[in-house]
């Protein structure tokens, strides 16, 4: 097998909070192949965003290392560009100038910069809105600008941190289509973080499930469904259910930690709604 | 007056930017700036007269001190309120530390910078008038003192009205339009 594009070797991270020390990640080992669409999925607080930040170079691991093409990662760089949850676009720039920002830092000339930014905006189908300021764009459009901005750097690895978390479901469905189309077209290596199992199955080649506190790789599922996949599709739903089942223990534990101690999730059983007594009066 | 204001902008904005980002400077110089801001700038006049002599230099110095601190403090607060995610984004796009200052922090804190400039402008006016009232140089303050000496209240009040008028005009023409443009761009107009 070829050398992995990205390799996490025993990455650990602890945080020191008011309630003491929290082991966020413990001995995370993961390889990402060239051109792979890898999804990290886990309950909230499992450290999946921390993994992404460490790969991006925005945070340091306490132990272990991240190798990119065999070389250790030491800080942030444009070879690993990030799409943040809320886009983190600059409101004082137009969509076009936002996409140009990274290219400008690279020292690309003005004309070529504009040209490349325009082609990436076309890739996310936003050519018409190149000169709009951010407040003139909808949430989904902003995330597409953010995607174009990250892709324009032509990174080795594209990191996406719950990029669709704040969007409504219709907008998300459109974006699932766009991102699959781009991935098929460019063969970009992507690491995508989400808590939504269906989203994970809909997009990924391989879904890595993390456990929480400490965050560890719990299981891996290769997804071989045909593309383009639809998030409402039966095949996606079935696969998602299998994975969700594996996640359930962790969710229960999280509920124990975050909710009041005397609260228990309701057992699922016979429906006690109007539907369940249907026929009683016949 | 204009020179004094320009000098305070040129010194105040970079100083505010640096104070907001460099912790040890903020802890030392920052409290000094805040402390000095409580001192009315006209209190510097005696020292300024000693340093610069009885001329415009002294007045300019007082104006600079008056405007500079207000600008520095607003810029510093503005930069501190820039969402950290902008900085993270800029770093992942390979922005150099210098580019982070000029292309992220500076535009991101532009709205508070305009507020700072506005504040600085009014402080500059105050110090200028106080300076002119206290020590004789040719200007509006001097005109007012002349009115007082000649018991000509109509002149005093006329000068007061002129000062208010000038203040309004600069606010509308310069800061007003600047602010409007920034607000439109950022989508802050409801």
Tab-separated table of C-alpha atoms in Angstrom:
chain	number	residue	atom	x	y	z
A	1	UNK	CA	0.000	0.000	0.000
A	2	UNK	CA	1.190	3.495	-0.772
A	3	UNK	CA	2.338	5.746	2.022
A	4	UNK	CA	-0.651	7.460	3.671
A	5	UNK	CA	-1.192	11.118	2.907
A	6	UNK	CA	-1.869	11.828	6.547
A	7	UNK	CA	-1.009	9.716	9.523
A	8	UNK	CA	-1.833	10.187	13.196
A	9	UNK	CA	0.514	8.245	15.449
A	10	UNK	CA	-0.679	7.838	18.993
A	11	UNK	CA	-2.017	11.369	19.360
A	12	UNK	CA	-3.086	12.298	22.891
A	13	UNK	CA	-4.371	15.551	24.276
A	14	UNK	CA	-5.546	16.666	27.692
A	15	UNK	CA	-7.324	19.821	28.730
A	16	UNK	CA	-7.181	21.493	32.083
A	17	UNK	CA	-10.542	22.951	32.985
A	18	UNK	CA	-12.194	24.218	36.113
A	19	UNK	CA	-13.416	20.729	36.925
A	20	UNK	CA	-9.917	19.294	36.675
A	21	UNK	CA	-8.022	17.479	34.011
A	22	UNK	CA	-9.871	15.965	31.074
A	23	UNK	CA	-8.268	13.440	28.796
A	24	UNK	CA	-9.697	14.518	25.454
A	25	UNK	CA	-7.814	12.189	23.139
A	26	UNK	CA	-5.931	9.042	23.961
A	27	UNK	CA	-3.607	7.283	21.593
A	28	UNK	CA	-5.453	8.079	18.384
A	29	UNK	CA	-4.036	6.170	15.432
A	30	UNK	CA	-5.363	6.876	11.996
A	31	UNK	CA	-4.146	6.820	8.409
A	32	UNK	CA	-5.720	8.817	5.624
A	33	UNK	CA	-4.998	7.669	2.078
A	34	UNK	CA	-4.491	9.903	-0.892
A	35	UNK	CA	-7.856	10.880	-2.345
A	36	UNK	CA	-9.837	9.431	0.510
A	37	UNK	CA	-12.999	10.984	1.900
A	38	UNK	CA	-12.667	10.177	5.584
A	39	UNK	CA	-15.339	11.014	8.123
A	40	UNK	CA	-14.745	11.276	11.848
A	41	UNK	CA	-17.970	10.793	13.716
A	42	UNK	CA	-18.681	10.717	17.407
A	43	UNK	CA	-20.836	12.207	20.133
A	44	UNK	CA	-20.265	15.784	21.219
A	45	UNK	CA	-17.235	16.151	23.402
A	46	UNK	CA	-15.391	13.160	21.960
A	47	UNK	CA	-12.537	15.310	20.750
A	48	UNK	CA	-13.219	15.023	17.028
A	49	UNK	CA	-12.749	18.744	16.474
A	50	UNK	CA	-9.607	18.592	18.571
A	51	UNK	CA	-8.203	15.977	16.210
A	52	UNK	CA	-8.921	18.281	13.301
A	53	UNK	CA	-7.307	21.238	15.040
A	54	UNK	CA	-4.213	19.197	15.775
A	55	UNK	CA	-3.985	18.098	12.148
A	56	UNK	CA	-4.479	21.719	11.059
A	57	UNK	CA	-1.651	22.736	13.371
A	58	UNK	CA	-3.834	25.076	15.400
A	59	UNK	CA	-3.370	22.980	18.530
A	60	UNK	CA	-0.509	20.816	19.727
A	61	UNK	CA	-0.788	17.197	20.706
A	62	UNK	CA	0.550	16.349	24.157
A	63	UNK	CA	1.893	13.071	22.871
A	64	UNK	CA	2.232	11.392	19.502
A	65	UNK	CA	2.611	13.090	16.170
A	66	UNK	CA	0.851	13.873	12.930
A	67	UNK	CA	2.709	13.004	9.741
A	68	UNK	CA	1.833	14.531	6.423
A	69	UNK	CA	3.407	12.609	3.555
A	70	UNK	CA	5.766	11.189	6.159
A	71	UNK	CA	6.850	14.559	7.547
A	72	UNK	CA	5.732	15.755	10.982
A	73	UNK	CA	3.287	18.652	11.076
A	74	UNK	CA	4.553	21.564	13.150
A	75	UNK	CA	2.092	24.409	12.620
A	76	UNK	CA	-0.731	25.689	10.481
A	77	UNK	CA	-0.113	25.742	6.760
A	78	UNK	CA	-1.967	26.113	3.496
A	79	UNK	CA	-1.307	22.482	2.613
A	80	UNK	CA	-4.025	21.677	5.172
A	81	UNK	CA	-6.800	24.194	4.689
A	82	UNK	CA	-9.842	24.222	6.929
A	83	UNK	CA	-13.556	24.857	6.459
A	84	UNK	CA	-14.825	25.991	9.840
A	85	UNK	CA	-18.267	25.385	11.242
A	86	UNK	CA	-19.412	28.958	10.814
A	87	UNK	CA	-17.292	29.557	7.744
A	88	UNK	CA	-15.044	32.127	9.399
A	89	UNK	CA	-15.237	34.247	6.272
A	90	UNK	CA	-14.220	37.875	6.482
A	91	UNK	CA	-17.227	40.210	6.456
A	92	UNK	CA	-15.212	43.138	5.124
A	93	UNK	CA	-14.444	41.322	1.861
A	94	UNK	CA	-16.600	40.199	-1.040
A	95	UNK	CA	-17.025	36.504	-1.774
A	96	UNK	CA	-14.417	36.789	-4.519
A	97	UNK	CA	-11.895	38.565	-2.269
A	98	UNK	CA	-12.483	36.029	0.465
A	99	UNK	CA	-11.528	33.246	-1.913
A	100	UNK	CA	-8.528	35.278	-3.059
A	101	UNK	CA	-7.277	35.823	0.489
A	102	UNK	CA	-5.205	32.646	0.761
A	103	UNK	CA	-3.845	33.029	-2.765
A	104	UNK	CA	-2.734	36.548	-1.900
A	105	UNK	CA	-0.823	35.193	1.101
A	106	UNK	CA	0.867	32.781	-1.305
A	107	UNK	CA	2.033	35.717	-3.395
A	108	UNK	CA	-0.043	34.861	-6.466
A	109	UNK	CA	-0.341	37.833	-8.840
A	110	UNK	CA	-3.485	39.920	-8.934
A	111	UNK	CA	-4.794	38.732	-12.270
A	112	UNK	CA	-4.118	35.043	-11.727
A	113	UNK	CA	-5.615	35.329	-8.274
A	114	UNK	CA	-8.866	36.703	-9.642
A	115	UNK	CA	-8.896	34.029	-12.337
A	116	UNK	CA	-8.396	31.167	-9.899
A	117	UNK	CA	-10.867	32.534	-7.372
A	118	UNK	CA	-13.464	32.801	-10.117
A	119	UNK	CA	-12.915	29.223	-11.244
A	120	UNK	CA	-13.347	27.940	-7.680
A	121	UNK	CA	-16.484	30.000	-7.203
A	122	UNK	CA	-17.743	28.387	-10.391
A	123	UNK	CA	-16.934	24.987	-8.914
A	124	UNK	CA	-19.309	25.701	-6.010
A	125	UNK	CA	-21.830	27.295	-8.401
A	126	UNK	CA	-21.570	30.809	-6.986
A	127	UNK	CA	-20.244	32.763	-9.978
A	128	UNK	CA	-23.188	35.110	-9.875
A	129	UNK	CA	-22.478	36.207	-6.330
A	130	UNK	CA	-18.744	36.861	-6.610
A	131	UNK	CA	-19.109	40.545	-5.768
A	132	UNK	CA	-21.556	40.138	-2.924
A	133	UNK	CA	-20.611	40.867	0.648
A	134	UNK	CA	-21.219	38.149	3.183
A	135	UNK	CA	-24.354	39.586	4.718
A	136	UNK	CA	-25.969	39.392	1.296
A	137	UNK	CA	-25.465	35.633	1.149
A	138	UNK	CA	-27.455	32.869	2.839
A	139	UNK	CA	-25.892	30.406	5.260
A	140	UNK	CA	-25.525	27.723	2.598
A	141	UNK	CA	-23.954	30.162	0.160
A	142	UNK	CA	-21.482	31.280	2.801
A	143	UNK	CA	-20.410	27.704	3.429
A	144	UNK	CA	-19.907	27.277	-0.308
A	145	UNK	CA	-17.707	30.377	-0.338
A	146	UNK	CA	-15.779	28.913	2.600
A	147	UNK	CA	-15.383	25.667	0.643
A	148	UNK	CA	-14.155	27.557	-2.417
A	149	UNK	CA	-11.725	29.503	-0.251
A	150	UNK	CA	-10.270	26.315	1.205
A	151	UNK	CA	-10.113	24.521	-2.162
A	152	UNK	CA	-8.470	27.491	-3.882
A	153	UNK	CA	-5.312	26.835	-1.878
A	154	UNK	CA	-5.141	23.422	-3.555
A	155	UNK	CA	-4.363	21.771	-0.235
A	156	UNK	CA	-2.909	18.318	0.274
A	157	UNK	CA	-5.723	17.639	2.708
A	158	UNK	CA	-8.998	19.518	3.107
A	159	UNK	CA	-10.203	19.604	6.703
A	160	UNK	CA	-13.873	20.232	7.384
A	161	UNK	CA	-15.087	20.847	10.914
A	162	UNK	CA	-18.848	20.248	11.069
A	163	UNK	CA	-19.216	22.611	8.128
A	164	UNK	CA	-22.935	22.002	7.743
A	165	UNK	CA	-23.767	21.939	11.439
A	166	UNK	CA	-25.585	25.251	11.496
A	167	UNK	CA	-27.604	24.793	8.292
A	168	UNK	CA	-31.158	23.668	7.790
A	169	UNK	CA	-31.769	20.247	6.300
A	170	UNK	CA	-32.793	21.382	2.808
A	171	UNK	CA	-29.664	23.470	2.452
A	172	UNK	CA	-27.578	20.573	3.733
A	173	UNK	CA	-28.992	18.204	1.131
A	174	UNK	CA	-27.956	20.598	-1.598
A	175	UNK	CA	-24.481	20.847	-0.150
A	176	UNK	CA	-24.114	17.057	0.111
A	177	UNK	CA	-24.633	17.007	-3.625
A	178	UNK	CA	-22.091	19.775	-4.211
A	179	UNK	CA	-19.410	18.259	-2.037
A	180	UNK	CA	-19.769	14.785	-3.551
A	181	UNK	CA	-19.598	16.306	-7.009
A	182	UNK	CA	-16.431	18.228	-6.134
A	183	UNK	CA	-14.816	15.243	-4.512
A	184	UNK	CA	-15.539	13.060	-7.521
A	185	UNK	CA	-14.246	15.754	-9.855
A	186	UNK	CA	-11.055	16.705	-8.020
A	187	UNK	CA	-10.124	13.616	-6.024
A	188	UNK	CA	-9.323	15.891	-3.111
A	189	UNK	CA	-8.299	14.155	0.115
A	190	UNK	CA	-10.847	15.197	2.724
A	191	UNK	CA	-11.117	14.715	6.475
A	192	UNK	CA	-14.609	15.633	7.579
A	193	UNK	CA	-15.844	15.872	11.153
A	194	UNK	CA	-19.495	15.500	12.094
A	195	UNK	CA	-21.769	14.207	14.818
A	196	UNK	CA	-24.444	13.253	12.284
A	197	UNK	CA	-24.118	9.571	11.356
A	198	UNK	CA	-26.338	9.874	8.295
A	199	UNK	CA	-24.273	12.748	7.007
A	200	UNK	CA	-21.189	10.605	7.589
A	201	UNK	CA	-22.551	7.647	5.648
A	202	UNK	CA	-23.862	9.875	2.886
A	203	UNK	CA	-20.478	11.461	2.234
A	204	UNK	CA	-17.655	9.200	3.316
A	205	UNK	CA	-15.538	6.417	1.867
A	206	UNK	CA	-14.677	5.388	5.351
A	207	UNK	CA	-16.363	6.356	8.587
A	208	UNK	CA	-14.273	6.328	11.743
A	209	UNK	CA	-16.296	6.230	14.937
A	210	UNK	CA	-14.736	7.817	17.994
A	211	UNK	CA	-15.607	7.059	21.569
A	212	UNK	CA	-15.838	9.888	24.056
A	213	UNK	CA	-13.752	10.738	27.091
A	214	UNK	CA	-11.180	9.789	26.300
A	215	UNK	CA	-11.536	10.098	22.541
A	216	UNK	CA	-10.290	6.943	20.883
A	217	UNK	CA	-10.886	5.261	17.589
A	218	UNK	CA	-13.684	2.875	18.389
A	219	UNK	CA	-14.569	1.356	15.060
A	220	UNK	CA	-14.137	1.853	11.328
A	221	UNK	CA	-16.696	1.278	8.626
A	222	UNK	CA	-15.839	1.305	4.948
A	223	UNK	CA	-18.771	2.688	2.967
A	224	UNK	CA	-19.031	1.294	-0.518
A	225	UNK	CA	-22.464	2.540	-1.540
A	226	UNK	CA	-22.769	3.934	-5.044
A	227	UNK	CA	-22.423	7.674	-5.577
A	228	UNK	CA	-23.980	10.141	-5.728
A	229	UNK	CA	-25.652	9.138	-2.506
A	230	UNK	CA	-28.748	10.767	-1.171
A	231	UNK	CA	-29.038	11.378	2.543
A	232	UNK	CA	-32.646	10.208	2.514
A	233	UNK	CA	-31.784	7.042	0.612
A	234	UNK	CA	-32.639	3.630	2.051
A	235	UNK	CA	-29.105	2.290	1.639
A	236	UNK	CA	-27.678	5.274	3.510
A	237	UNK	CA	-30.275	4.972	6.247
A	238	UNK	CA	-29.613	1.274	6.788
A	239	UNK	CA	-25.879	1.690	7.048
A	240	UNK	CA	-26.316	4.723	9.322
A	241	UNK	CA	-28.503	2.724	11.629
A	242	UNK	CA	-25.842	0.048	12.059
A	243	UNK	CA	-23.282	2.667	12.967
A	244	UNK	CA	-25.650	4.586	15.221
A	245	UNK	CA	-26.247	1.392	17.120
A	246	UNK	CA	-22.558	1.158	17.890
A	247	UNK	CA	-22.588	4.742	19.101
A	248	UNK	CA	-25.472	4.248	21.495
A	249	UNK	CA	-23.527	3.168	24.563
A	250	UNK	CA	-21.453	6.302	24.336
A	251	UNK	CA	-24.482	8.489	23.984
A	252	UNK	CA	-26.027	6.970	27.096
A	253	UNK	CA	-22.832	7.685	28.987
A	254	UNK	CA	-22.768	11.245	27.762
A	255	UNK	CA	-26.328	11.698	28.916
A	256	UNK	CA	-25.392	10.439	32.338
A	257	UNK	CA	-22.647	13.017	32.528
A	258	UNK	CA	-24.448	16.021	31.148
A	259	UNK	CA	-27.990	15.594	32.429
A	260	UNK	CA	-29.318	15.512	35.989
A	261	UNK	CA	-28.410	12.317	37.779
A	262	UNK	CA	-31.995	11.167	38.341
A	263	UNK	CA	-32.969	11.426	34.691
A	264	UNK	CA	-33.199	8.325	32.496
A	265	UNK	CA	-33.899	8.216	28.798
A	266	UNK	CA	-37.331	6.673	28.203
A	267	UNK	CA	-37.292	3.031	27.232
A	268	UNK	CA	-38.659	2.514	23.792
A	269	UNK	CA	-41.611	0.193	23.826
A	270	UNK	CA	-45.144	-0.036	22.647
A	271	UNK	CA	-46.391	3.235	21.238
A	272	UNK	CA	-48.721	4.984	23.634
A	273	UNK	CA	-50.146	7.417	21.149
A	274	UNK	CA	-53.556	7.646	19.561
A	275	UNK	CA	-52.290	5.348	16.807
A	276	UNK	CA	-51.641	2.460	19.174
A	277	UNK	CA	-55.232	2.231	20.274
A	278	UNK	CA	-56.466	2.266	16.699
A	279	UNK	CA	-59.224	-0.279	16.353
A	280	UNK	CA	-60.226	-0.379	20.005
A	281	UNK	CA	-63.575	1.174	19.290
A	282	UNK	CA	-64.575	-0.971	16.420
B	1	UNK	CA	-5.273	70.848	14.996
B	2	UNK	CA	-5.350	68.685	11.861
B	3	UNK	CA	-1.669	67.915	12.231
B	4	UNK	CA	-2.198	66.962	15.852
B	5	UNK	CA	-5.094	64.700	14.953
B	6	UNK	CA	-3.202	63.067	12.096
B	7	UNK	CA	-0.231	62.411	14.351
B	8	UNK	CA	-2.464	60.810	16.958
B	9	UNK	CA	-4.052	58.560	14.328
B	10	UNK	CA	-0.673	57.510	13.002
B	11	UNK	CA	0.650	56.665	16.454
B	12	UNK	CA	-2.603	55.594	18.093
B	13	UNK	CA	-3.761	52.907	15.652
B	14	UNK	CA	-0.537	50.865	15.566
B	15	UNK	CA	-0.132	51.314	19.311
B	16	UNK	CA	-3.641	50.017	19.908
B	17	UNK	CA	-3.024	47.053	17.570
B	18	UNK	CA	0.190	46.113	19.321
B	19	UNK	CA	-1.232	46.578	22.811
B	20	UNK	CA	-4.095	44.240	22.034
B	21	UNK	CA	-1.829	41.461	20.787
B	22	UNK	CA	1.264	41.635	22.970
B	23	UNK	CA	0.418	40.645	26.472
B	24	UNK	CA	3.364	42.000	28.430
B	25	UNK	CA	3.060	45.361	26.691
B	26	UNK	CA	-0.619	45.513	27.508
B	27	UNK	CA	0.039	44.722	31.135
B	28	UNK	CA	2.644	47.466	31.439
B	29	UNK	CA	1.851	50.178	28.913
B	30	UNK	CA	-1.865	49.402	28.802
B	31	UNK	CA	-2.580	50.471	32.351
B	32	UNK	CA	-0.382	53.520	31.829
B	33	UNK	CA	-2.479	54.511	28.809
B	34	UNK	CA	-5.698	54.005	30.766
B	35	UNK	CA	-4.332	55.996	33.669
B	36	UNK	CA	-3.191	58.839	31.492
B	37	UNK	CA	-6.575	58.936	29.814
B	38	UNK	CA	-8.154	60.049	33.066
B	39	UNK	CA	-5.794	63.021	33.128
B	40	UNK	CA	-7.295	65.896	31.147
B	41	UNK	CA	-4.875	66.577	28.351
B	42	UNK	CA	-4.767	70.283	29.106
B	43	UNK	CA	-2.833	69.372	32.263
B	44	UNK	CA	0.075	68.739	29.926
B	45	UNK	CA	0.114	72.373	28.852
B	46	UNK	CA	2.561	73.622	31.488
B	47	UNK	CA	5.037	70.878	30.556
B	48	UNK	CA	4.403	71.412	26.861
B	49	UNK	CA	5.128	75.095	27.211
B	50	UNK	CA	8.440	74.261	28.866
B	51	UNK	CA	9.365	71.714	26.203
B	52	UNK	CA	8.172	73.489	23.086
B	53	UNK	CA	7.940	77.145	24.108
B	54	UNK	CA	5.085	79.557	23.544
B	55	UNK	CA	4.133	78.388	20.065
B	56	UNK	CA	1.944	76.003	18.095
B	57	UNK	CA	4.182	73.074	18.971
B	58	UNK	CA	2.902	73.155	22.523
B	59	UNK	CA	-0.730	73.206	21.363
B	60	UNK	CA	-0.137	70.374	18.904
B	61	UNK	CA	1.437	68.338	21.678
B	62	UNK	CA	-1.595	68.824	23.899
B	63	UNK	CA	-3.932	67.913	21.045
B	64	UNK	CA	-1.944	64.758	20.309
B	65	UNK	CA	-1.989	63.660	23.930
B	66	UNK	CA	-5.722	64.306	24.075
B	67	UNK	CA	-6.636	62.337	20.954
B	68	UNK	CA	-3.941	59.658	21.029
B	69	UNK	CA	-5.035	57.939	24.214
B	70	UNK	CA	-8.692	57.794	23.225
B	71	UNK	CA	-7.780	56.316	19.838
B	72	UNK	CA	-5.354	53.809	21.333
B	73	UNK	CA	-7.872	52.545	23.854
B	74	UNK	CA	-10.667	52.111	21.295
B	75	UNK	CA	-8.410	50.371	18.803
B	76	UNK	CA	-7.107	48.064	21.501
B	77	UNK	CA	-10.613	47.139	22.617
B	78	UNK	CA	-11.714	46.721	19.012
B	79	UNK	CA	-8.886	44.317	18.234
B	80	UNK	CA	-9.530	42.349	21.406
B	81	UNK	CA	-13.084	41.809	20.250
B	82	UNK	CA	-12.120	40.361	16.855
B	83	UNK	CA	-13.475	36.784	16.809
B	84	UNK	CA	-10.512	34.420	17.246
B	85	UNK	CA	-11.819	32.194	14.457
B	86	UNK	CA	-10.754	34.872	11.930
B	87	UNK	CA	-7.204	34.548	13.166
B	88	UNK	CA	-7.323	30.770	13.044
B	89	UNK	CA	-8.700	30.900	9.520
B	90	UNK	CA	-5.988	33.337	8.439
B	91	UNK	CA	-3.281	31.139	9.946
B	92	UNK	CA	-4.519	28.025	8.155
B	93	UNK	CA	-4.361	30.002	4.919
B	94	UNK	CA	-0.709	30.700	5.494
B	95	UNK	CA	-0.951	34.369	6.472
B	96	UNK	CA	2.287	35.772	7.872
B	97	UNK	CA	2.181	37.557	11.250
B	98	UNK	CA	2.425	40.896	9.450
B	99	UNK	CA	-0.431	39.992	7.106
B	100	UNK	CA	-2.530	38.999	10.103
B	101	UNK	CA	-2.132	42.540	11.397
B	102	UNK	CA	-2.674	44.412	8.177
B	103	UNK	CA	-5.196	42.184	6.449
B	104	UNK	CA	-7.194	40.679	9.284
B	105	UNK	CA	-6.963	42.637	12.534
B	106	UNK	CA	-6.963	46.060	10.944
B	107	UNK	CA	-10.052	45.638	8.743
B	108	UNK	CA	-11.813	43.504	11.343
B	109	UNK	CA	-11.550	46.239	13.933
B	110	UNK	CA	-12.357	49.047	11.503
B	111	UNK	CA	-15.771	49.839	13.021
B	112	UNK	CA	-14.313	50.395	16.470
B	113	UNK	CA	-11.429	52.260	14.895
B	114	UNK	CA	-13.851	54.784	13.421
B	115	UNK	CA	-15.481	55.175	16.821
B	116	UNK	CA	-12.025	55.748	18.239
B	117	UNK	CA	-11.220	58.368	15.641
B	118	UNK	CA	-14.482	60.119	16.401
B	119	UNK	CA	-13.758	60.127	20.094
B	120	UNK	CA	-10.213	61.254	19.415
B	121	UNK	CA	-11.502	64.084	17.264
B	122	UNK	CA	-13.743	65.440	19.988
B	123	UNK	CA	-10.963	65.112	22.552
B	124	UNK	CA	-8.666	66.949	20.190
B	125	UNK	CA	-11.173	69.789	19.904
B	126	UNK	CA	-11.486	70.040	23.649
B	127	UNK	CA	-7.783	70.201	24.240
B	128	UNK	CA	-7.357	72.701	21.435
B	129	UNK	CA	-9.994	75.025	22.835
B	130	UNK	CA	-8.690	74.718	26.368
B	131	UNK	CA	-5.210	75.435	25.130
B	132	UNK	CA	-6.317	78.474	23.204
B	133	UNK	CA	-8.326	79.825	26.101
B	134	UNK	CA	-5.420	79.481	28.461
B	135	UNK	CA	-2.630	80.777	26.378
B	136	UNK	CA	-2.879	83.275	23.639
B	137	UNK	CA	-2.565	81.986	20.127
B	138	UNK	CA	-4.687	83.020	17.216
B	139	UNK	CA	-7.806	80.898	16.971
B	140	UNK	CA	-11.381	80.446	18.075
B	141	UNK	CA	-10.495	80.106	21.731
B	142	UNK	CA	-8.602	83.336	21.486
B	143	UNK	CA	-11.658	84.993	19.925
B	144	UNK	CA	-13.717	83.875	22.893
B	145	UNK	CA	-11.272	85.324	25.369
B	146	UNK	CA	-11.325	88.585	23.434
B	147	UNK	CA	-15.109	88.623	23.744
B	148	UNK	CA	-14.824	88.062	27.461
B	149	UNK	CA	-12.322	90.840	27.894
B	150	UNK	CA	-14.466	93.255	25.926
B	151	UNK	CA	-17.606	92.125	27.795
B	152	UNK	CA	-19.020	91.177	24.367
B	153	UNK	CA	-21.143	88.111	25.140
B	154	UNK	CA	-22.618	88.019	21.664
B	155	UNK	CA	-19.118	87.274	20.326
B	156	UNK	CA	-18.570	84.532	22.900
B	157	UNK	CA	-21.851	82.872	22.047
B	158	UNK	CA	-21.242	83.295	18.319
B	159	UNK	CA	-17.912	81.471	18.675
B	160	UNK	CA	-19.585	78.737	20.682
B	161	UNK	CA	-22.113	78.243	17.910
B	162	UNK	CA	-19.338	78.160	15.320
B	163	UNK	CA	-17.570	75.424	17.290
B	164	UNK	CA	-20.724	73.325	17.498
B	165	UNK	CA	-21.310	73.886	13.769
B	166	UNK	CA	-17.784	72.804	12.891
B	167	UNK	CA	-18.162	69.717	15.056
B	168	UNK	CA	-21.402	68.742	13.351
B	169	UNK	CA	-19.996	69.328	9.879
B	170	UNK	CA	-16.945	67.139	10.437
B	171	UNK	CA	-19.095	64.475	12.008
B	172	UNK	CA	-21.512	64.369	9.094
B	173	UNK	CA	-19.057	64.845	6.280
B	174	UNK	CA	-16.154	62.708	7.398
B	175	UNK	CA	-17.070	60.244	10.120
B	176	UNK	CA	-20.699	59.950	9.147
B	177	UNK	CA	-19.997	58.872	5.589
B	178	UNK	CA	-17.121	56.616	6.648
B	179	UNK	CA	-19.286	54.915	9.212
B	180	UNK	CA	-22.117	54.555	6.774
B	181	UNK	CA	-19.877	52.841	4.248
B	182	UNK	CA	-18.524	50.384	6.790
B	183	UNK	CA	-21.965	49.607	8.128
B	184	UNK	CA	-23.297	48.926	4.651
B	185	UNK	CA	-20.444	46.645	3.794
B	186	UNK	CA	-20.744	44.645	6.985
B	187	UNK	CA	-24.505	44.491	6.681
B	188	UNK	CA	-25.139	46.248	9.976
B	189	UNK	CA	-27.895	48.447	8.587
B	190	UNK	CA	-31.197	47.046	9.612
